[in-house]
Amino acid sequence: MIARAVETRRSRLLLGFLLLLHLVIISRQVDGGGGGSLLERVVFAALSPLQTAVAWSGRTVRDSWNRYVNLRRVQQENQILTARLRESQLLLQERSERAGEAERLRDLLELRQGLPLETLVAEVVARDGVPFYRTLSINKGKRDGVALNAPVLSATGVVGRVIRLGPQVAQVQLLLDRESGLGVRIERSRVAGVVLGQVGFADASADSPDRDASGDLIMKYVPALADVVPEDVVVTSGLDRIYPKGLMVGRVRSVSRGAGLFKEILVTPSAGFDRLEVVMVVRQTPEPEIFEEAVR
Amino acid sequence: MRALSTGVAILGAFLLQSALGWLLPAYARFLDPFLVVVVSCALAGGESHGMLAAAAAGWVQDAHFGGRVIGLAGLSKLLIAYGVGWAGARFQLSEAGPRSLVLAGSTLLDALVLGAFASVFDVTLSPLPFWGHLLRALANAALGVAVYRLIESRRRPR
């Protein structure tokens, strides 16, 4: 009985093997019509969905991995590029700063070379500490040879004068300050007058002919019949014994008939007070005659 | 010994089929000596013997008398041999009557299975009318009984 069962099992195994063998051999000979044997076609058709699924899974995993890697790479590149951009921006800003500084220094140097004055270059270290005054501080003081009332200039015009001295710093009163004043002259007509700052208090311009002219200077004591027109150049007259003669102060912005015998003239300063970074301090004022000759 | 006798039987079937092809080409297809050998081996030696014989006989038949696909005859004969061997182990089929019946049935079943496999593998078979199948089954049964008797007569002690 057992031998019979073994024989049956063996015969079934043999049947399976021989069947498979025949199927394989036959299929190898049958043209599947698709460029391969029938077995290949059947196996291909049967397994192709699985293969497709495996390929899809593999592709998905690979694409996901590639996306992840690319994302990480892009993120790293982004960080690097962002850092480089910041560095470049800082560098550009620094270069721009240096270029501006160089330009300002060049202008100052040109002015310094053109003026027969002994000047000292100083950097602005503070400005407008309180709203009631228009002053700034420079990093040069008594030790550097700066004197009280020394004129302070910029490349484009007169800035003000030194009103307070320290060993290494000095405080400069701007022309804009309400207490400031200097003798000026209209360059074209040689009409003289006094320029005062009108900025300071909120009601500073209450009696001004132009209420919007709070950033301007006001030129006073100009006779009503004097020849002054807008765009006239205003220069220092040297009569105040503080500022050398012939320095650029600004341009006439408007001219109006004031109260009494004088005109009221608004002058736009040329010094660009809000952009001042480097100024020149006049250490020694030459004799008026020599200076006038040099300016001429 | 069994393998040798099987080989000799297959060789005899081959020679007979070849001779019929030469002598009676129009009737050679109505006899399948290879199937007779396979069924005889299955009945005598069981399923395994029958299947091995079927594989070998089928290969020889297909190689020399078959179509473009080798293995179809062996495949069909393989199933026939298994079935006959299985039946032979469970039923008394050694007598002439049952044997002839098995041979006839195997011939018909072989034709059926072969046709099915041919269609599966896209092989076109020459059509054989029903009477041709019957004639073929009778011829195989007669040949099988004749061979069996011949063998049995040679085995019997005189």
Coordinates of C-alpha atoms in Angstrom, one line a residue:
Chain A
M1 CA 0.0 0.0 0.0
I2 CA 2.8 2.4 0.9
A3 CA 4.8 1.3 -2.1
R4 CA 1.8 2.1 -4.2
A5 CA 1.4 5.6 -2.7
V6 CA 5.1 6.2 -3.3
E7 CA 4.7 5.0 -6.9
T8 CA 1.8 7.3 -7.4
R9 CA 3.6 10.3 -6.0
R10 CA 6.6 9.5 -8.1
S11 CA 4.5 9.1 -11.2
R12 CA 2.8 12.4 -10.6
L13 CA 6.1 14.1 -10.1
L14 CA 7.3 12.6 -13.3
L15 CA 4.2 13.6 -15.1
G16 CA 4.6 17.2 -13.9
F17 CA 8.2 17.3 -14.9
L18 CA 7.6 15.7 -18.3
L19 CA 4.6 18.0 -19.0
L20 CA 6.6 21.0 -18.1
L21 CA 9.5 19.8 -20.2
H22 CA 7.2 19.3 -23.2
L23 CA 5.5 22.6 -22.8
V24 CA 8.9 24.3 -22.6
I25 CA 10.2 22.5 -25.7
I26 CA 7.0 23.1 -27.7
S27 CA 6.8 26.7 -26.7
R28 CA 10.4 27.2 -27.8
Q29 CA 9.4 26.2 -31.3
V30 CA 6.1 28.0 -31.6
D31 CA 6.4 31.4 -33.0
G32 CA 4.4 33.6 -30.7
G33 CA 3.9 36.2 -33.5
G34 CA 5.4 38.8 -31.3
G35 CA 9.0 38.0 -32.0
G36 CA 9.4 35.3 -29.4
S37 CA 8.2 31.8 -28.5
L38 CA 4.9 31.1 -27.1
L39 CA 6.3 30.3 -23.7
E40 CA 8.1 33.6 -23.8
R41 CA 4.9 35.3 -24.9
V42 CA 2.9 33.6 -22.2
V43 CA 5.4 34.2 -19.5
F44 CA 5.9 37.7 -20.8
A45 CA 2.2 38.3 -20.8
A46 CA 1.7 36.7 -17.4
L47 CA 4.6 38.4 -15.8
S48 CA 4.6 41.7 -17.6
P49 CA 2.1 43.3 -15.2
L50 CA 4.2 42.2 -12.3
Q51 CA 7.3 43.4 -14.1
T52 CA 5.5 46.7 -14.9
A53 CA 4.5 47.0 -11.2
V54 CA 8.1 46.3 -10.1
A55 CA 9.4 48.8 -12.7
W56 CA 6.9 51.4 -11.6
S57 CA 7.8 50.8 -8.0
G58 CA 11.4 51.0 -8.7
R59 CA 11.0 54.1 -10.8
T60 CA 8.9 55.7 -8.2
V61 CA 11.4 54.9 -5.5
R62 CA 14.2 56.1 -7.7
D63 CA 12.4 59.2 -8.7
S64 CA 11.5 59.9 -5.1
W65 CA 15.0 59.3 -4.0
N66 CA 16.3 61.5 -6.8
R67 CA 13.8 64.2 -5.9
Y68 CA 14.9 63.9 -2.3
V69 CA 18.5 64.1 -3.2
N70 CA 18.0 66.9 -5.6
L71 CA 15.9 68.7 -3.1
R72 CA 18.7 68.3 -0.5
R73 CA 21.2 69.4 -3.1
V74 CA 19.0 72.3 -4.2
Q75 CA 18.6 73.2 -0.6
Q76 CA 22.3 73.1 0.0
E77 CA 22.9 75.1 -3.2
N78 CA 20.2 77.5 -2.1
Q79 CA 21.9 78.0 1.3
I80 CA 25.3 78.4 -0.4
L81 CA 24.0 80.8 -3.0
T82 CA 22.1 82.7 -0.4
A83 CA 25.2 83.0 1.6
R84 CA 27.1 84.0 -1.5
L85 CA 24.4 86.5 -2.3
R86 CA 24.6 88.0 1.1
E87 CA 28.4 88.2 0.9
S88 CA 28.1 89.7 -2.5
Q89 CA 25.5 92.2 -1.3
L90 CA 27.8 93.1 1.6
L91 CA 30.7 93.3 -0.7
L92 CA 28.8 95.4 -3.1
Q93 CA 27.6 97.6 -0.3
E94 CA 31.1 97.9 1.0
R95 CA 32.4 98.7 -2.5
S96 CA 29.7 101.2 -3.1
E97 CA 30.4 102.7 0.3
R98 CA 34.1 102.9 -0.6
A99 CA 33.3 104.3 -4.0
G100 CA 31.1 107.0 -2.5
E101 CA 33.7 107.7 0.1
A102 CA 36.4 107.9 -2.5
E103 CA 34.3 110.2 -4.5
R104 CA 33.7 112.4 -1.6
L105 CA 37.3 112.4 -0.6
R106 CA 38.3 113.2 -4.2
D107 CA 36.0 116.1 -4.2
L108 CA 37.4 117.2 -0.9
L109 CA 40.9 116.7 -2.1
E110 CA 40.2 118.8 -5.2
L111 CA 38.6 121.5 -3.1
R112 CA 41.5 121.3 -0.7
Q113 CA 44.0 121.6 -3.5
G114 CA 42.1 124.4 -5.0
L115 CA 41.8 126.4 -1.8
P116 CA 44.7 128.4 -0.4
L117 CA 43.8 127.1 3.0
E118 CA 45.3 124.8 5.5
T119 CA 42.5 122.3 6.1
L120 CA 42.0 119.2 8.1
V121 CA 39.9 116.4 7.1
A122 CA 37.5 115.1 9.7
E123 CA 34.8 112.5 9.9
V124 CA 31.3 113.2 11.1
V125 CA 30.7 111.0 14.2
A126 CA 27.4 112.4 15.4
R127 CA 24.6 114.7 14.3
D128 CA 21.4 116.3 15.5
G129 CA 21.4 115.2 19.0
V130 CA 18.4 117.3 19.9
P131 CA 15.7 118.8 17.7
F132 CA 16.4 122.4 18.8
Y133 CA 19.7 122.8 17.3
R134 CA 21.4 121.8 14.0
T135 CA 24.8 120.6 14.9
L136 CA 27.1 117.7 14.3
S137 CA 30.3 116.3 15.8
I138 CA 33.5 115.6 14.1
N139 CA 36.4 113.4 15.2
K140 CA 39.0 116.2 15.2
G141 CA 39.6 118.5 18.1
K142 CA 42.0 120.8 19.9
R143 CA 44.8 118.3 19.7
D144 CA 44.5 118.2 15.9
G145 CA 44.8 122.0 15.7
V146 CA 41.1 122.7 15.4
A147 CA 40.2 126.1 16.7
L148 CA 37.0 127.6 18.0
N149 CA 34.9 129.2 15.2
A150 CA 36.9 127.4 12.6
P151 CA 35.0 127.1 9.3
V152 CA 33.9 123.7 8.4
L153 CA 33.5 122.9 4.7
S154 CA 32.2 120.1 2.5
A155 CA 33.0 119.4 -1.1
T156 CA 29.9 121.3 -2.2
G157 CA 29.8 124.2 0.2
V158 CA 30.0 125.7 3.6
V159 CA 28.8 123.5 6.4
G160 CA 29.2 125.7 9.5
R161 CA 31.6 126.6 12.2
V162 CA 33.1 125.0 15.2
I163 CA 31.3 126.1 18.3
R164 CA 32.7 123.7 20.9
L165 CA 36.0 122.1 21.2
G166 CA 37.2 119.0 22.9
P167 CA 40.6 117.3 22.8
Q168 CA 39.7 115.0 20.0
V169 CA 36.2 116.1 18.9
A170 CA 34.5 119.2 18.0
Q171 CA 31.0 120.3 17.7
V172 CA 30.0 122.1 14.5
Q173 CA 27.1 124.5 14.2
L174 CA 25.4 124.0 10.8
L175 CA 24.3 126.9 8.7
L176 CA 20.8 125.5 9.2
D177 CA 20.9 126.3 12.9
R178 CA 18.7 129.2 13.8
E179 CA 21.5 130.9 15.6
S180 CA 23.9 130.5 12.7
G181 CA 24.8 133.5 10.6
L182 CA 27.5 134.4 8.0
G183 CA 28.2 137.2 5.7
V184 CA 27.5 136.4 2.1
R185 CA 27.4 138.0 -1.3
I186 CA 25.5 137.3 -4.5
E187 CA 28.3 136.2 -6.8
R188 CA 26.8 137.7 -9.9
S189 CA 25.8 141.2 -8.6
R190 CA 28.1 141.3 -5.6
V191 CA 25.1 142.3 -3.4
A192 CA 26.0 141.6 0.2
G193 CA 23.8 140.3 3.0
V194 CA 23.6 138.0 5.9
V195 CA 22.5 134.4 5.8
L196 CA 20.7 132.9 8.8
G197 CA 19.5 129.5 9.6
Q198 CA 15.8 129.4 9.9
V199 CA 15.4 125.8 11.0
G200 CA 15.1 125.0 14.6
F201 CA 11.7 125.4 16.2
A202 CA 8.5 124.4 14.8
D203 CA 7.3 128.0 14.5
A204 CA 10.6 129.0 13.1
S205 CA 9.2 129.8 9.7
A206 CA 6.0 131.5 11.0
D207 CA 7.2 134.8 9.8
S208 CA 8.8 133.4 6.7
P209 CA 7.5 134.3 3.3
D210 CA 7.6 130.6 2.3
R211 CA 6.4 128.3 5.0
D212 CA 7.6 125.3 3.1
A213 CA 11.2 126.6 3.1
S214 CA 12.2 125.2 6.4
G215 CA 15.2 123.5 4.9
D216 CA 16.4 126.7 3.4
L217 CA 18.5 129.5 4.7
I218 CA 17.2 133.0 4.7
M219 CA 19.3 135.9 3.4
K220 CA 18.6 139.2 5.1
Y221 CA 19.5 142.8 4.9
V222 CA 19.4 142.9 1.2
P223 CA 18.1 146.2 -0.1
A224 CA 14.8 146.1 -1.9
L225 CA 16.3 147.5 -5.0
A226 CA 19.2 145.1 -5.1
D227 CA 19.8 142.9 -8.1
V228 CA 19.0 139.4 -6.9
V229 CA 17.2 136.8 -8.9
P230 CA 16.5 133.1 -8.3
E231 CA 19.4 130.8 -9.1
D232 CA 21.9 133.4 -8.2
V233 CA 24.9 131.8 -6.5
V234 CA 25.5 132.9 -2.9
V235 CA 29.1 132.8 -1.6
T236 CA 30.7 133.9 1.6
S237 CA 31.7 137.5 1.7
G238 CA 34.4 137.2 4.4
L239 CA 33.1 140.2 6.2
D240 CA 32.2 138.2 9.3
R241 CA 35.9 137.4 9.8
I242 CA 35.0 133.8 10.3
Y243 CA 34.5 132.3 6.9
P244 CA 36.9 132.9 4.1
K245 CA 35.7 134.9 1.2
G246 CA 34.3 133.2 -1.9
L247 CA 33.1 129.9 -0.6
M248 CA 30.0 128.4 -2.0
V249 CA 26.9 128.7 0.3
G250 CA 24.0 127.9 -2.0
R251 CA 21.7 129.2 -4.6
V252 CA 18.8 131.7 -4.4
R253 CA 15.6 129.8 -4.4
S254 CA 13.1 132.7 -4.2
V255 CA 13.2 136.4 -3.8
S256 CA 10.3 138.4 -2.3
R257 CA 9.7 141.9 -1.0
G258 CA 10.1 141.8 2.7
A259 CA 8.9 144.2 5.3
G260 CA 10.5 147.5 5.2
L261 CA 13.5 148.3 3.0
F262 CA 14.8 144.8 2.5
K263 CA 14.1 141.8 0.5
E264 CA 13.6 138.4 1.9
I265 CA 15.5 135.9 0.0
L266 CA 15.5 132.1 0.5
V267 CA 18.7 130.3 -0.2
T268 CA 19.0 126.6 -0.7
P269 CA 22.2 125.4 0.9
S270 CA 24.6 123.5 -1.3
A271 CA 26.3 121.5 1.5
G272 CA 23.8 118.6 1.6
F273 CA 23.7 118.4 5.4
D274 CA 21.9 115.2 5.6
R275 CA 24.6 113.3 3.6
L276 CA 27.7 114.7 5.3
E277 CA 30.2 112.1 6.3
V278 CA 33.5 113.8 5.8
V279 CA 34.2 117.5 6.2
M280 CA 37.2 119.8 6.1
V281 CA 38.1 122.0 9.0
V282 CA 39.9 125.2 8.1
R283 CA 42.9 125.4 10.5
Q284 CA 44.2 128.8 9.5
T285 CA 42.5 131.5 7.6
P286 CA 44.9 133.4 5.2
E287 CA 44.9 137.0 4.9
P288 CA 41.8 138.4 3.2
E289 CA 43.7 139.9 0.3
I290 CA 45.7 136.7 -0.4
F291 CA 42.6 134.6 -0.2
E292 CA 40.6 136.9 -2.4
E293 CA 43.3 136.8 -5.0
A294 CA 43.5 133.0 -4.8
V295 CA 39.8 132.6 -5.2
R296 CA 39.6 134.9 -8.1
Chain B
M1 CA 15.8 -4.6 -19.5
R2 CA 12.6 -2.8 -19.5
A3 CA 14.2 0.3 -21.0
L4 CA 15.8 -1.8 -23.6
S5 CA 12.5 -3.5 -24.5
T6 CA 10.8 -0.2 -24.6
G7 CA 13.5 1.2 -26.9
V8 CA 13.1 -1.8 -29.1
A9 CA 9.4 -1.4 -29.2
I10 CA 9.7 2.3 -30.1
L11 CA 12.2 1.3 -32.8
G12 CA 9.8 -1.3 -34.1
A13 CA 7.0 1.3 -34.2
F14 CA 9.3 3.6 -36.0
L15 CA 10.1 1.0 -38.6
L16 CA 6.5 0.1 -39.0
Q17 CA 5.4 3.6 -39.4
S18 CA 8.1 4.2 -41.9
A19 CA 7.2 1.0 -43.8
L20 CA 3.5 2.0 -43.9
G21 CA 4.5 5.4 -45.3
W22 CA 6.4 3.8 -48.0
L23 CA 4.0 0.9 -48.7
L24 CA 0.6 2.4 -48.0
P25 CA 1.0 6.2 -47.8
A26 CA -2.8 6.8 -48.0
Y27 CA -3.4 4.5 -45.0
A28 CA -0.4 5.1 -42.9
R29 CA -2.1 7.8 -40.9
F30 CA -4.8 5.4 -39.8
L31 CA -2.4 3.6 -37.6
D32 CA -0.3 4.9 -34.7
P33 CA 2.1 2.2 -33.7
F34 CA 3.8 4.6 -31.2
L35 CA 0.6 5.0 -29.3
V36 CA 0.3 1.2 -29.2
V37 CA 3.7 1.0 -27.6
V38 CA 3.0 3.7 -25.1
V39 CA -0.3 2.1 -24.0
S40 CA 1.3 -1.3 -23.8
C41 CA 4.1 0.1 -21.6
A42 CA 1.7 1.9 -19.4
L43 CA -0.4 -1.2 -18.9
A44 CA 2.5 -3.4 -18.4
G45 CA 4.9 -1.2 -16.4
G46 CA 2.7 1.5 -14.8
E47 CA 2.4 5.2 -15.2
S48 CA 6.1 6.1 -14.9
H49 CA 7.1 3.6 -17.5
G50 CA 4.3 4.6 -19.7
M51 CA 5.1 8.2 -19.5
L52 CA 8.8 7.7 -20.2
A53 CA 7.9 5.6 -23.1
A54 CA 5.4 8.2 -24.2
A55 CA 8.0 10.9 -24.1
A56 CA 10.5 9.0 -26.1
A57 CA 8.0 7.7 -28.6
G58 CA 6.4 11.0 -29.0
W59 CA 9.7 12.6 -29.7
V60 CA 10.6 10.0 -32.3
Q61 CA 7.2 10.3 -33.9
D62 CA 7.3 14.1 -34.0
A63 CA 10.8 14.2 -35.2
H64 CA 10.2 11.9 -38.1
F65 CA 6.5 12.1 -38.8
G66 CA 5.2 15.1 -37.1
G67 CA 4.9 18.7 -38.1
R68 CA 7.0 21.7 -37.5
V69 CA 6.5 21.5 -33.7
I70 CA 8.2 18.7 -31.9
G71 CA 6.7 17.6 -28.7
L72 CA 3.0 17.8 -29.3
A73 CA 2.6 14.0 -29.8
G74 CA 4.8 13.4 -26.8
L75 CA 2.6 15.7 -24.8
S76 CA -0.6 14.0 -25.7
K77 CA 0.8 10.6 -25.3
L78 CA 2.2 11.6 -21.9
L79 CA -1.3 12.3 -20.6
I80 CA -2.6 9.1 -22.2
A81 CA 0.2 7.1 -20.6
Y82 CA -0.5 8.5 -17.3
G83 CA -4.2 7.9 -17.6
V84 CA -3.7 4.3 -18.8
G85 CA -1.2 3.6 -16.2
W86 CA -3.4 5.0 -13.5
A87 CA -6.3 2.9 -14.8
G88 CA -4.2 -0.2 -15.3
A89 CA -3.2 0.0 -11.6
R90 CA -6.8 0.0 -10.6
F91 CA -8.6 -2.1 -13.1
Q92 CA -8.0 -5.4 -14.7
L93 CA -7.1 -4.4 -18.3
S94 CA -4.7 -7.2 -19.2
E95 CA -7.2 -9.2 -21.2
A96 CA -7.7 -8.7 -24.9
G97 CA -11.1 -7.1 -24.6
P98 CA -10.3 -4.4 -22.1
R99 CA -6.9 -3.9 -23.7
S100 CA -8.4 -3.3 -27.1
L101 CA -11.0 -1.0 -25.6
V102 CA -8.3 0.9 -23.8
L103 CA -6.3 1.2 -27.0
A104 CA -9.3 2.4 -29.0
G105 CA -10.2 4.8 -26.3
S106 CA -6.7 6.0 -26.0
T107 CA -6.5 6.6 -29.7
L108 CA -9.6 8.7 -29.7
L109 CA -8.5 10.5 -26.6
D110 CA -5.0 11.0 -28.1
A111 CA -6.6 12.7 -31.1
L112 CA -8.7 14.9 -28.9
V113 CA -5.8 15.9 -26.7
L114 CA -3.5 16.5 -29.7
G115 CA -6.1 18.6 -31.4
A116 CA -6.5 20.7 -28.2
F117 CA -2.8 21.2 -27.8
A118 CA -2.5 22.0 -31.5
S119 CA -5.0 24.7 -31.2
V120 CA -3.4 26.0 -28.0
F121 CA 0.0 26.2 -29.7
D122 CA -1.4 27.5 -32.9
V123 CA -0.5 24.4 -34.9
T124 CA -2.8 23.5 -37.8
L125 CA -3.5 19.8 -38.1
S126 CA -4.8 18.0 -41.1
P127 CA -8.5 17.3 -40.6
L128 CA -9.6 13.7 -40.1
P129 CA -13.2 12.8 -40.4
F130 CA -14.9 11.0 -37.6
W131 CA -14.9 7.7 -39.4
G132 CA -11.2 8.2 -39.9
H133 CA -10.8 8.5 -36.1
L134 CA -12.9 5.4 -35.6
L135 CA -10.9 3.5 -38.2
R136 CA -7.7 4.7 -36.5
A137 CA -8.9 3.6 -33.1
L138 CA -9.9 0.2 -34.4
A139 CA -6.6 -0.3 -36.2
N140 CA -4.6 0.6 -33.1
A141 CA -6.7 -1.7 -31.0
A142 CA -6.2 -4.5 -33.4
L143 CA -2.5 -3.9 -33.6
G144 CA -2.3 -3.6 -29.9
V145 CA -4.1 -6.9 -29.3
A146 CA -2.0 -8.6 -31.9
V147 CA 1.3 -7.4 -30.5
Y148 CA 0.2 -8.2 -27.0
R149 CA -0.8 -11.7 -28.0
L150 CA 2.5 -12.1 -29.8
I151 CA 4.4 -11.0 -26.8
E152 CA 2.4 -13.1 -24.5
S153 CA 2.9 -16.1 -26.7
R154 CA 6.6 -15.6 -26.7
R155 CA 6.6 -15.3 -22.9
R156 CA 4.6 -18.5 -22.3
P157 CA 6.7 -21.5 -21.7
R158 CA 6.2 -24.1 -24.3

